[in-house]
mmCIF file of C-alpha atoms and ligand atoms in Angstrom:
data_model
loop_
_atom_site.group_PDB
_atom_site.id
_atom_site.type_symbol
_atom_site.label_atom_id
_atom_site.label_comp_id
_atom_site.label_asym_id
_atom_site.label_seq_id
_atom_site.Cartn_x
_atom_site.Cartn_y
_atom_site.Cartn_z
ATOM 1 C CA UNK A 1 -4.678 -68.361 60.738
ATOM 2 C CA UNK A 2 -6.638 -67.768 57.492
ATOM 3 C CA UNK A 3 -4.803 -68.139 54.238
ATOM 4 C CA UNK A 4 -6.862 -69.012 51.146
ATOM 5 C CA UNK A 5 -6.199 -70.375 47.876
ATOM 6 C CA UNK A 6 -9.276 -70.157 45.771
ATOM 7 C CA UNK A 7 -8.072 -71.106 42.074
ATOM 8 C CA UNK A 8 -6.464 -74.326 42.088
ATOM 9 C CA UNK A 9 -6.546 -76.888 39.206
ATOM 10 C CA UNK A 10 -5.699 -80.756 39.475
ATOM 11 C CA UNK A 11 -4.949 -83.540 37.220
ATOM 12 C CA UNK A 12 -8.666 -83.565 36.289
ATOM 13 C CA UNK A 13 -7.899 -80.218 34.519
ATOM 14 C CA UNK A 14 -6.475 -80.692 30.863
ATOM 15 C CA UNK A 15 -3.538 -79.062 31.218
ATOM 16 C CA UNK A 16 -3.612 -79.651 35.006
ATOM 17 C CA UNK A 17 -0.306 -81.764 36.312
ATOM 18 C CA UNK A 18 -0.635 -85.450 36.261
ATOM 19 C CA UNK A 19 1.148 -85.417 39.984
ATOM 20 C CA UNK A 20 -1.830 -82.571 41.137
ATOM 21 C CA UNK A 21 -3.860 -85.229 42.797
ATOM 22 C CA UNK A 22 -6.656 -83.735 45.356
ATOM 23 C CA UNK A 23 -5.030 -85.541 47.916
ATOM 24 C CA UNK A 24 -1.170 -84.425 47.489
ATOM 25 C CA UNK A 25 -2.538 -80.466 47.125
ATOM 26 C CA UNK A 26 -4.624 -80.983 50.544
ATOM 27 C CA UNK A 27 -1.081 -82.354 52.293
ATOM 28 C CA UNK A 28 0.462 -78.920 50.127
ATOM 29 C CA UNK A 29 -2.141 -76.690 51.471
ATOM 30 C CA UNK A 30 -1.514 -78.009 55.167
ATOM 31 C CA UNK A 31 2.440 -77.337 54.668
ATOM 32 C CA UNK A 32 2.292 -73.941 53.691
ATOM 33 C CA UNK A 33 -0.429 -73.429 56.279
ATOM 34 C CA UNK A 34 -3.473 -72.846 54.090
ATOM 35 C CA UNK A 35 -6.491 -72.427 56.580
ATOM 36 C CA UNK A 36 -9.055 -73.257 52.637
ATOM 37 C CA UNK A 37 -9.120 -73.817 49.265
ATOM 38 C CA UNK A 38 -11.507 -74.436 46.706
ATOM 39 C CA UNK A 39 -10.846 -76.742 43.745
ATOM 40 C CA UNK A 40 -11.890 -74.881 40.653
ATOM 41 C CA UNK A 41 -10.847 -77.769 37.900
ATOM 42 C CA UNK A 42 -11.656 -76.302 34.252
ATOM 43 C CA UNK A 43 -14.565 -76.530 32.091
ATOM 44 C CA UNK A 44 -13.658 -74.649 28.996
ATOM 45 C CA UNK A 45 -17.924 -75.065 27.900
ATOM 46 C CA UNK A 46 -16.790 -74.458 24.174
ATOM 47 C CA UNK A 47 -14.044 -76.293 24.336
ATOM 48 C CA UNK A 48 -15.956 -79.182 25.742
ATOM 49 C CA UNK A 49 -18.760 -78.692 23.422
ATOM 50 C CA UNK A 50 -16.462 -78.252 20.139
ATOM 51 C CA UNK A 51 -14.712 -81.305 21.543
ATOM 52 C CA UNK A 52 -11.419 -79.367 21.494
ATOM 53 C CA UNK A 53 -9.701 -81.048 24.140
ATOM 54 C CA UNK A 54 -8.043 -84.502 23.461
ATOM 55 C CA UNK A 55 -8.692 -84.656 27.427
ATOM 56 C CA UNK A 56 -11.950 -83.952 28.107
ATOM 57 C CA UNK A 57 -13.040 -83.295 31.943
ATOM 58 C CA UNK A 58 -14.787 -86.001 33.674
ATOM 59 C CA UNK A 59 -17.523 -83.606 36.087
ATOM 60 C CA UNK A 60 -18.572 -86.959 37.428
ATOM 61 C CA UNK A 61 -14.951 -88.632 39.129
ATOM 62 C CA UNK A 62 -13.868 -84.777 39.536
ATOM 63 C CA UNK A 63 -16.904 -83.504 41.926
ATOM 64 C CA UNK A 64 -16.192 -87.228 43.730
ATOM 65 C CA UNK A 65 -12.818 -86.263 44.059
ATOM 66 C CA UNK A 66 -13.422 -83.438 45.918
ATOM 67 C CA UNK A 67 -16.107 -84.703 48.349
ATOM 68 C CA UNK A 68 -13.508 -87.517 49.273
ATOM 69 C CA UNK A 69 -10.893 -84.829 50.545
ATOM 70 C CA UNK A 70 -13.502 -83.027 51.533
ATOM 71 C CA UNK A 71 -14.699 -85.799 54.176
ATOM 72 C CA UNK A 72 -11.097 -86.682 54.620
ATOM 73 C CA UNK A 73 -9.379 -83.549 55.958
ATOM 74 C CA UNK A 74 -12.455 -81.807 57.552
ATOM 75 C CA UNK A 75 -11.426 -80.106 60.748
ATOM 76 C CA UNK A 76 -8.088 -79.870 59.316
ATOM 77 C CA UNK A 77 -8.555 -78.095 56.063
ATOM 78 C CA UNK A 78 -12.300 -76.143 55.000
ATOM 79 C CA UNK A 79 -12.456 -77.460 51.042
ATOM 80 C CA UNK A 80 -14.346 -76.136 48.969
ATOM 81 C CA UNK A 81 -15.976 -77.707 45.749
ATOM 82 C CA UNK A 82 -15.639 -75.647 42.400
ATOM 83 C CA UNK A 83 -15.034 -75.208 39.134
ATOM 84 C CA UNK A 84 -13.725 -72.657 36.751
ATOM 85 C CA UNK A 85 -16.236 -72.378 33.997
ATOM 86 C CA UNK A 86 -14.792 -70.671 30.499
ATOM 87 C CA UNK A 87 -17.245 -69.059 27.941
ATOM 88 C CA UNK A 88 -20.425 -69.924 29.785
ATOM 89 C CA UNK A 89 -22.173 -67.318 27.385
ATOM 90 C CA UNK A 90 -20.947 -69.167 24.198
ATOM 91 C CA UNK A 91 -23.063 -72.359 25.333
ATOM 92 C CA UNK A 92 -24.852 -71.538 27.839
ATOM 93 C CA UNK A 93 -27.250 -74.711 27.731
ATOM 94 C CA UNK A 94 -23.878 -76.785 27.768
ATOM 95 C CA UNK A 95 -22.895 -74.721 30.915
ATOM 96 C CA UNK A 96 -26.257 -74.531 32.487
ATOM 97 C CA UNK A 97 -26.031 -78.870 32.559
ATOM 98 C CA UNK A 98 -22.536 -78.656 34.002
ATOM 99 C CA UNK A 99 -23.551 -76.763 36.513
ATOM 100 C CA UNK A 100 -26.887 -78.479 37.453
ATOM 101 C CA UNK A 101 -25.497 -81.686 37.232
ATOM 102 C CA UNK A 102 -23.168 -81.231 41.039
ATOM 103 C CA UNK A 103 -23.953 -79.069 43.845
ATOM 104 C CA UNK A 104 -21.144 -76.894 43.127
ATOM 105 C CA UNK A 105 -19.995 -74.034 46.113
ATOM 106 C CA UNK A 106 -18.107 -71.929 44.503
ATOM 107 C CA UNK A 107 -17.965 -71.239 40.535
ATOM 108 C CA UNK A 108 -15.694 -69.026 38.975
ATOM 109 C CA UNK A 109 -16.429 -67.951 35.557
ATOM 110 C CA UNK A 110 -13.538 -67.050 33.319
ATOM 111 C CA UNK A 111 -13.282 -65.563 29.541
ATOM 112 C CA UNK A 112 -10.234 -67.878 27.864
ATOM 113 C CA UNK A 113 -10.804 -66.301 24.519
ATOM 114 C CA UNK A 114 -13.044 -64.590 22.091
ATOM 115 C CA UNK A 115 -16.073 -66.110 20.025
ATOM 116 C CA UNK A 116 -14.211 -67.927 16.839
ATOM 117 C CA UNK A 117 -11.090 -66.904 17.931
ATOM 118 C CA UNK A 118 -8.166 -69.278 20.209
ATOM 119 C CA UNK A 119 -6.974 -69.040 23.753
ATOM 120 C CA UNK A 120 -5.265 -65.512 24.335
ATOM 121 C CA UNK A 121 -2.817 -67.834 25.586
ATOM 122 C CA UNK A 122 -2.038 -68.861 21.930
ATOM 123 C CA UNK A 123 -1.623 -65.527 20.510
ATOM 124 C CA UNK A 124 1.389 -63.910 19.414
ATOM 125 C CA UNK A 125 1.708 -60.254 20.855
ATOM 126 C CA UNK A 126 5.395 -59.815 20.210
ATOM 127 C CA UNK A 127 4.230 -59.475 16.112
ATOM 128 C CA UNK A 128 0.780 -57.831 16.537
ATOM 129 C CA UNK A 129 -0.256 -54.106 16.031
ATOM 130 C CA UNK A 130 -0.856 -52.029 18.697
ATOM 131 C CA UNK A 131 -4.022 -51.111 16.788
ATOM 132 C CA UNK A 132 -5.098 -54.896 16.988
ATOM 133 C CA UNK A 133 -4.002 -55.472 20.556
ATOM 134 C CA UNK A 134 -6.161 -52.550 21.906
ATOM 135 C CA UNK A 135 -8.951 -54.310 19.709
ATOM 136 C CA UNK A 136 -8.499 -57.370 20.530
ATOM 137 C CA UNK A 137 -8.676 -55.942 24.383
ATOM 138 C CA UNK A 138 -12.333 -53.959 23.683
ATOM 139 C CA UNK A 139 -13.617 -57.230 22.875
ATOM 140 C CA UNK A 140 -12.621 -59.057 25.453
ATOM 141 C CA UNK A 141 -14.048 -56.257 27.819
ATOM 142 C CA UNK A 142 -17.510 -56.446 25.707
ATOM 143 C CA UNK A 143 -17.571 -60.511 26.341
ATOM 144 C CA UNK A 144 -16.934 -60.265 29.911
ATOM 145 C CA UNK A 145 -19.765 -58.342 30.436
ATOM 146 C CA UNK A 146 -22.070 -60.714 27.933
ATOM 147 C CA UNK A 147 -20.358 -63.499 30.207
ATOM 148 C CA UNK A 148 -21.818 -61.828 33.226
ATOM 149 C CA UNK A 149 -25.523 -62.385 32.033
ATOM 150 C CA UNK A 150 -24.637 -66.113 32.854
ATOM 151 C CA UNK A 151 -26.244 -66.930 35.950
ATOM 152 C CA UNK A 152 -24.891 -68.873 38.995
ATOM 153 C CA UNK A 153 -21.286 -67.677 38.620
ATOM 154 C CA UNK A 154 -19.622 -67.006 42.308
ATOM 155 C CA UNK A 155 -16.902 -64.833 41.185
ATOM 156 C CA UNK A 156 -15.215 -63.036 37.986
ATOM 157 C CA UNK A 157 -12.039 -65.433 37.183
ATOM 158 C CA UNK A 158 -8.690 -63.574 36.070
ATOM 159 C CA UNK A 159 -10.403 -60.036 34.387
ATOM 160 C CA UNK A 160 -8.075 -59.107 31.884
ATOM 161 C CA UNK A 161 -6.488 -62.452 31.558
ATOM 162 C CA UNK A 162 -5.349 -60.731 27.993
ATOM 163 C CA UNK A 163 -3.516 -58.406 29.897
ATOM 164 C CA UNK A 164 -1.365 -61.248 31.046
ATOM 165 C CA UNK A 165 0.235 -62.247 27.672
ATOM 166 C CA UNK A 166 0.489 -58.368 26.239
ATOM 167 C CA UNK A 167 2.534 -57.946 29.218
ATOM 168 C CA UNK A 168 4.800 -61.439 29.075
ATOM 169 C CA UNK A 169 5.339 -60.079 25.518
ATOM 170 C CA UNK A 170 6.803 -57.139 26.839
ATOM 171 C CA UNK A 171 3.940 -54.697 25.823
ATOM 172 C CA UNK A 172 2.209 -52.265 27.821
ATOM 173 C CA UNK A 173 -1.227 -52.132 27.853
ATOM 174 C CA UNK A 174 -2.930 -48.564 28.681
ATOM 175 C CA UNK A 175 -5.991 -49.043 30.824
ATOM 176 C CA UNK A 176 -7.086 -45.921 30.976
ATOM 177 C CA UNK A 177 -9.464 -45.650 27.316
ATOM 178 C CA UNK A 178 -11.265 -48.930 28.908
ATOM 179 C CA UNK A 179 -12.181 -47.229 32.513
ATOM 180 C CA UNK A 180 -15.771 -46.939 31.215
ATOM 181 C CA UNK A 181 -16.287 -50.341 29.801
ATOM 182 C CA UNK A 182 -14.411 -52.006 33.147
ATOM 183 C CA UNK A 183 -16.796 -49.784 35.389
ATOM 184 C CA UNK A 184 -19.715 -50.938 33.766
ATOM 185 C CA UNK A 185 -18.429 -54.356 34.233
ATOM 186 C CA UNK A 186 -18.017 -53.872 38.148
ATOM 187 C CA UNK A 187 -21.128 -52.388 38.082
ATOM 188 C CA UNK A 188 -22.737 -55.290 36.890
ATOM 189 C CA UNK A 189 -20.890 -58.096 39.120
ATOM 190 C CA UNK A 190 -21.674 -55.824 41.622
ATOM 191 C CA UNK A 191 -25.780 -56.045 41.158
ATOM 192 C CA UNK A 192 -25.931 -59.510 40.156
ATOM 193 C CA UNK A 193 -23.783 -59.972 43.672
ATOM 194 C CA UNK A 194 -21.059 -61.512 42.199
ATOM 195 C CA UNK A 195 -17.506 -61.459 43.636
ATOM 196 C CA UNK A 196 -14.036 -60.197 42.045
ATOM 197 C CA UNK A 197 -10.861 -62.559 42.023
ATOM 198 C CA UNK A 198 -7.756 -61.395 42.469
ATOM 199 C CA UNK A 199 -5.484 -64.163 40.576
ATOM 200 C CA UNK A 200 -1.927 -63.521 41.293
ATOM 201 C CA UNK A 201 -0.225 -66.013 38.892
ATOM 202 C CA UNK A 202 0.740 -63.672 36.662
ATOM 203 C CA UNK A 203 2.657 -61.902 40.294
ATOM 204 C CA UNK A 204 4.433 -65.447 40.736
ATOM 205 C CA UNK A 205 5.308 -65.855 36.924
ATOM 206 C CA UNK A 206 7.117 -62.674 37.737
ATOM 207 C CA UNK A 207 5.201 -60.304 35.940
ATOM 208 C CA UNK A 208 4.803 -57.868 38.244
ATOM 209 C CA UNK A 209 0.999 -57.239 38.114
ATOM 210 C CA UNK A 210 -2.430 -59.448 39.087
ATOM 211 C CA UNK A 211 -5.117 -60.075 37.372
ATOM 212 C CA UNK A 212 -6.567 -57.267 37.564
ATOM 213 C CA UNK A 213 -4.418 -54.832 38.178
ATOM 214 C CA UNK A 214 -3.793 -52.427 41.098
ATOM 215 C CA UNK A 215 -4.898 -49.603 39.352
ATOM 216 C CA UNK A 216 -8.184 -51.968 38.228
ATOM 217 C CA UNK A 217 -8.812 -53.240 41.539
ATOM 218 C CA UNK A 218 -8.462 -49.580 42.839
ATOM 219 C CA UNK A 219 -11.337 -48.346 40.004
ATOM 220 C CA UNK A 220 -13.614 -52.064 41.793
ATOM 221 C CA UNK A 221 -13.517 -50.167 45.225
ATOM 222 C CA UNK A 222 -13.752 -46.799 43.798
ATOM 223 C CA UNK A 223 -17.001 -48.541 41.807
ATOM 224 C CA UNK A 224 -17.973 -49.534 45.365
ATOM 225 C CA UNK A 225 -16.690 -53.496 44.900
ATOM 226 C CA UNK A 226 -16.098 -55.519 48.075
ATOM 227 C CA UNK A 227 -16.666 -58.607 47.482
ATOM 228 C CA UNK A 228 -12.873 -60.280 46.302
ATOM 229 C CA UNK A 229 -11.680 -63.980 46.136
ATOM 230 C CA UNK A 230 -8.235 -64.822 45.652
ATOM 231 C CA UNK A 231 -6.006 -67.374 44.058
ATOM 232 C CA UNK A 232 -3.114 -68.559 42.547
ATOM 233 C CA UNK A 233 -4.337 -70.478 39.760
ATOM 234 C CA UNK A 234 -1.734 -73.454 40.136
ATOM 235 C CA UNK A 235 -1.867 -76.055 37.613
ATOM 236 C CA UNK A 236 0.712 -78.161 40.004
ATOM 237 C CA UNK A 237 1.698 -78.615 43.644
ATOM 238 C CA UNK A 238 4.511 -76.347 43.820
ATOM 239 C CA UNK A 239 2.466 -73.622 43.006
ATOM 240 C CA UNK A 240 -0.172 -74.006 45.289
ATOM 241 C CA UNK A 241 -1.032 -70.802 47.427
ATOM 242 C CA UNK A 242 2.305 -68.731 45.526
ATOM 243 C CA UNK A 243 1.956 -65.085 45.853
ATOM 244 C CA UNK A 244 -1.046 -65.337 48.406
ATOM 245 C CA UNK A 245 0.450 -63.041 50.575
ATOM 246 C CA UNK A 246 1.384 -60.740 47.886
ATOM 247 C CA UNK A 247 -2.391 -60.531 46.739
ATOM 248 C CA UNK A 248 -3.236 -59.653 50.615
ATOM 249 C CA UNK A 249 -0.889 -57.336 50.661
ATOM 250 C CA UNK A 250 -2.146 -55.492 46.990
ATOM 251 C CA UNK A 251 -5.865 -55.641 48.292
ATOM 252 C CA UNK A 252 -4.510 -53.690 51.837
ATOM 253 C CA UNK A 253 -2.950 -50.709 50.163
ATOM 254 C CA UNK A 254 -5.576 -50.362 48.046
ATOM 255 C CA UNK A 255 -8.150 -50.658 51.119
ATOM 256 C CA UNK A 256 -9.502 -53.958 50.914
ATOM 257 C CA UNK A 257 -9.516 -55.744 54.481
ATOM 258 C CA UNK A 258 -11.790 -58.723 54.004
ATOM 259 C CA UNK A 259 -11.646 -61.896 51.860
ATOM 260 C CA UNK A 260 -14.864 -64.183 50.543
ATOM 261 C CA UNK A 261 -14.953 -67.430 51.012
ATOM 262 C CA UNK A 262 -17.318 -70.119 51.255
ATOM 263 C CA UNK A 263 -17.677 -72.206 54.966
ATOM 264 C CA UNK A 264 -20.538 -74.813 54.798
ATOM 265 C CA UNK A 265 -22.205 -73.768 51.762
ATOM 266 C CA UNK A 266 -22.201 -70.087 52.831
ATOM 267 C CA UNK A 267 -20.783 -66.786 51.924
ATOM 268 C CA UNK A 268 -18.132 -65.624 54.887
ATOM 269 C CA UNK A 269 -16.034 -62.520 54.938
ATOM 270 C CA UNK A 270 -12.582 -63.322 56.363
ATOM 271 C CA UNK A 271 -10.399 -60.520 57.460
ATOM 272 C CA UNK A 272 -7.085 -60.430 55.712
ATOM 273 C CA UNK A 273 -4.271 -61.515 58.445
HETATM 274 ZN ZN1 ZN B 1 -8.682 -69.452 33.744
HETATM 275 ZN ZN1 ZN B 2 -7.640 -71.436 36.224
#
């Protein structure tokens, strides 16, 4: 059966859990009955290169990590060695090294947070204008597509990952002004070849939507998008492969059938099950 779980983080991630060993998310992956996954540990590039992290990621015991599991459970499990690179664009030598320094398979590149400004993750939308939100949201929009210009990115991590925390804040976000700038955004992934993800943790932190949204990944197809990956961006074991199914099911009403993923080094479109 094919289940996939491309976004999954370890202990080599900063805030990764200390207990998410390679190892003890393979044995997690072949509970559940994941058929692959891809290990897509962070590299924040301006966090890294503004030495924001008091754990900074080790590319060198990380990639090993992965080839040992890799060895270890082939036949059993297909892994798949990744990364999830943040703000290539804001230093893109920095990110260019990190990625020519491993043969990497699969590379997701994500926007964490705006030039100068922190993680969305840190912001406070409960106390912020509307006026500043919707701002704050056009930017984010205009970086993406800057991020895009990066090249050797596999897929477009979490779009609208600021959509996440308007909406834990209890704010609703109106996605229609931004159709334009989102289109052009698909338009671009779409002739540089590069893939869509589908990250449901926001659908297992119970808030009701992925990342993007139904209504966004509807506008991807409408755009003429097919290539998606999928994950559940699990910092631990427990949530390894949560809300899988619930991403399938999204991407069939909206009339996606097929799933990327990588199988020796190679693209492969897997039909959802
Ligand atoms: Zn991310
Ligand atoms: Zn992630």
């Amino acid at each position: 059966m094919f289940l996939c779980d491309y976004h999954t983080h370890t202990r080599f991630s900063f805030d990764g859990r200390p207990t998410a060993t390679h190892d003890a998310l393979c044995r997690r992956a072949l509970e559940i009955g994941l058929s692959d996954i891809a290990f897509t540990d962070h590299c924040d590039v301006n966090g890294e290169a503004e030495r924001l992290y008091d754990f900074p990621f080790d590319p060198d015991a990380s990639f090993a990590a992965m080839m040992e599991v890799k060895e270890k459970y082939k036949g059993r499990l297909n892994v798949v060695c990744g990364i999830e690179l943040g703000n290539p664009t804001q230093y893109p030598e920095t990110a260019r090294a990190v990625l020519n320094a491993h043969p990497y398979e699969f590379v997701i590149g994500s926007l964490h947070n705006l030039k100068g400004v922190p993680d969305f993750y840190h912001m406070n939308f409960n106390t912020m204008s509307d006026g500043l939100i919707r701002q704050l949201f056009d930017r984010s929009l205009d970086e993406t597509l800057e991020m895009l210009r990066f090249e050797g990115m596999t897929t477009l991590g979490h779009m609208t990952y600021m959509h996440r925390y308007v909406t834990r804040s209890g704010k609703k976000l109106d996605m229609k002004p931004y159709y334009e700038k989102i289109a052009a955004i698909y338009e671009e992934l779409i002739r540089r070849d590069v893939a869509l993800e589908i990250n449901v943790s926001s659908l297992w932190k119970g808030l009701g939507i992925p990342m993007p949204s139904m209504e966004l990944l509807k506008l991807y197809k409408d755009c003429g998008g097919k290539l998606i990956t999928i994950g559940s961006d699990a910092h631990d074991v427990e949530n390894l492969g949560k809300a899988i199914r619930k991403g399938y099911a999204i991407l069939e009403t909206v009339g996606f059938h097929e799933i990327m993923t990588i199988r020796d080094g190679q693209r492969v479109m897997q039909p959802i099950q």
